[in-house]
Amino acid sequence: MSNRKPYVREMKRTWWKDHPFYRFYMVREATILPLIFFTICLTFGLGSLVKGPEAWAGWLEFMANPVVVILNVLALAGSLFHAQTFFSMMPQVMPIKLKGKTLDKKVVVLAQWAAVAAISLFVLVLV
């Protein structure tokens, strides 16, 4: 046996800042924080709806707070950013073929956004 120590490469906490791809990845992953806040707010909103009109009015007052509105706008921006990055990856991950030819990437991405718009419009009209 040898008494030599194995080489251990030093890994800084900011290793991801050195490459644009990893910076983009870390920013994308950080957008989950406002989405967590939104999910918690929505869960409490459902709970207050069950508790009655006073609890519901209190939740609506909380949601009208400018800080909460800003965080919810950030959550919306984060979810749209996630959707955009997911939709742009979809044609490479799962190419769709019709009659032996692969669909154009732009068509696949636009079809996904059209589906989002249609579902959003349906929910908007339904409510």
Coordinates of C-alpha atoms in Angstrom, one line a residue:
M1 CA 0.0 0.0 0.0
S2 CA 1.1 3.5 -0.8
N3 CA 0.9 6.4 1.6
R4 CA 0.1 8.8 -1.2
K5 CA -3.0 11.0 -0.9
P6 CA -5.4 11.0 -3.8
Y7 CA -5.9 14.2 -5.7
V8 CA -9.0 16.0 -4.7
R9 CA -10.0 18.8 -6.9
E10 CA -11.1 21.9 -5.1
M11 CA -14.7 22.9 -5.7
K12 CA -15.7 26.5 -4.9
R13 CA -19.2 27.4 -3.8
T14 CA -19.5 29.7 -6.8
W15 CA -18.3 27.2 -9.4
W16 CA -21.5 27.8 -11.5
K17 CA -20.7 31.5 -12.0
D18 CA -17.8 30.7 -14.4
H19 CA -19.9 29.4 -17.3
P20 CA -23.0 31.0 -18.9
F21 CA -24.8 27.7 -19.3
Y22 CA -24.6 26.9 -15.5
R23 CA -25.5 30.5 -14.6
F24 CA -28.6 30.2 -16.8
Y25 CA -29.4 26.8 -15.1
M26 CA -29.0 28.2 -11.6
V27 CA -31.2 31.2 -12.4
R28 CA -33.9 28.9 -13.8
E29 CA -33.8 26.7 -10.7
A30 CA -33.9 29.8 -8.4
T31 CA -37.2 30.8 -9.9
I32 CA -38.8 28.0 -7.9
L33 CA -38.7 30.2 -4.7
P34 CA -41.5 32.6 -5.7
L35 CA -43.5 29.6 -7.0
I36 CA -43.2 28.0 -3.5
F37 CA -44.5 31.2 -2.0
F38 CA -47.4 31.2 -4.4
T39 CA -48.3 27.6 -3.7
I40 CA -48.3 28.2 0.0
C41 CA -50.5 31.3 -0.4
L42 CA -52.9 29.3 -2.6
T43 CA -53.0 26.5 0.0
F44 CA -53.8 28.9 2.8
G45 CA -56.4 30.5 0.6
L46 CA -58.2 27.2 0.1
G47 CA -58.0 26.6 3.8
S48 CA -59.5 30.1 4.6
L49 CA -62.3 29.4 2.0
V50 CA -63.3 26.4 4.0
K51 CA -63.2 28.2 7.3
G52 CA -65.7 30.8 6.3
P53 CA -66.3 34.4 5.1
E54 CA -64.2 36.1 7.7
A55 CA -61.1 33.9 7.1
W56 CA -61.6 34.4 3.3
A57 CA -61.8 38.2 3.7
G58 CA -58.6 38.1 5.8
W59 CA -56.8 36.1 3.1
L60 CA -58.0 38.5 0.4
E61 CA -56.7 41.4 2.4
F62 CA -53.3 39.6 2.8
M63 CA -53.2 38.9 -1.0
A64 CA -53.8 42.6 -1.7
N65 CA -50.6 43.6 0.1
P66 CA -48.2 45.1 -2.4
V67 CA -45.3 42.8 -1.4
V68 CA -47.5 39.8 -1.9
V69 CA -48.6 41.1 -5.3
I70 CA -45.0 41.7 -6.3
L71 CA -44.0 38.1 -5.2
N72 CA -47.0 36.7 -7.1
V73 CA -45.9 38.6 -10.3
L74 CA -42.4 37.2 -9.8
A75 CA -44.0 33.7 -9.5
L76 CA -45.9 34.3 -12.7
A77 CA -42.7 35.4 -14.5
G78 CA -40.8 32.4 -13.1
S79 CA -43.5 30.0 -14.3
L80 CA -43.6 31.5 -17.7
F81 CA -39.8 31.3 -17.8
H82 CA -40.0 27.6 -16.9
A83 CA -42.6 27.0 -19.5
Q84 CA -40.5 28.8 -22.2
T85 CA -37.4 26.8 -21.4
F86 CA -39.4 23.5 -21.2
F87 CA -41.2 24.2 -24.5
S88 CA -38.0 25.1 -26.3
M89 CA -36.4 21.8 -25.2
M90 CA -39.3 19.6 -26.1
P91 CA -38.6 19.3 -29.8
Q92 CA -35.1 18.0 -29.1
V93 CA -36.1 15.7 -26.3
M94 CA -39.1 14.2 -28.1
P95 CA -39.1 14.9 -31.8
I96 CA -42.6 14.5 -33.4
K97 CA -42.7 12.8 -36.8
L98 CA -45.6 12.9 -39.2
K99 CA -45.4 10.8 -42.4
G100 CA -41.7 10.1 -41.8
K101 CA -40.7 13.8 -41.5
T102 CA -39.9 15.6 -38.2
L103 CA -42.0 18.6 -37.4
D104 CA -40.3 21.9 -37.4
K105 CA -39.2 23.0 -33.9
K106 CA -41.1 26.3 -34.1
V107 CA -44.3 24.5 -34.9
V108 CA -44.0 22.3 -31.8
V109 CA -43.2 25.2 -29.5
L110 CA -46.0 27.4 -31.0
A111 CA -48.4 24.5 -30.6
Q112 CA -47.6 24.2 -26.9
W113 CA -48.1 27.9 -26.4
A114 CA -51.4 27.7 -28.2
A115 CA -52.4 24.9 -25.9
V116 CA -51.5 27.1 -22.9
A117 CA -53.5 30.0 -24.3
A118 CA -56.5 27.8 -25.1
I119 CA -56.5 26.2 -21.6
S120 CA -56.1 29.7 -20.0
L121 CA -58.9 31.1 -22.1
F122 CA -61.1 28.1 -21.1
V123 CA -60.5 28.6 -17.4
L124 CA -61.0 32.3 -17.7
V125 CA -64.4 31.9 -19.4
L126 CA -65.3 29.1 -17.0
V127 CA -64.7 31.2 -13.9

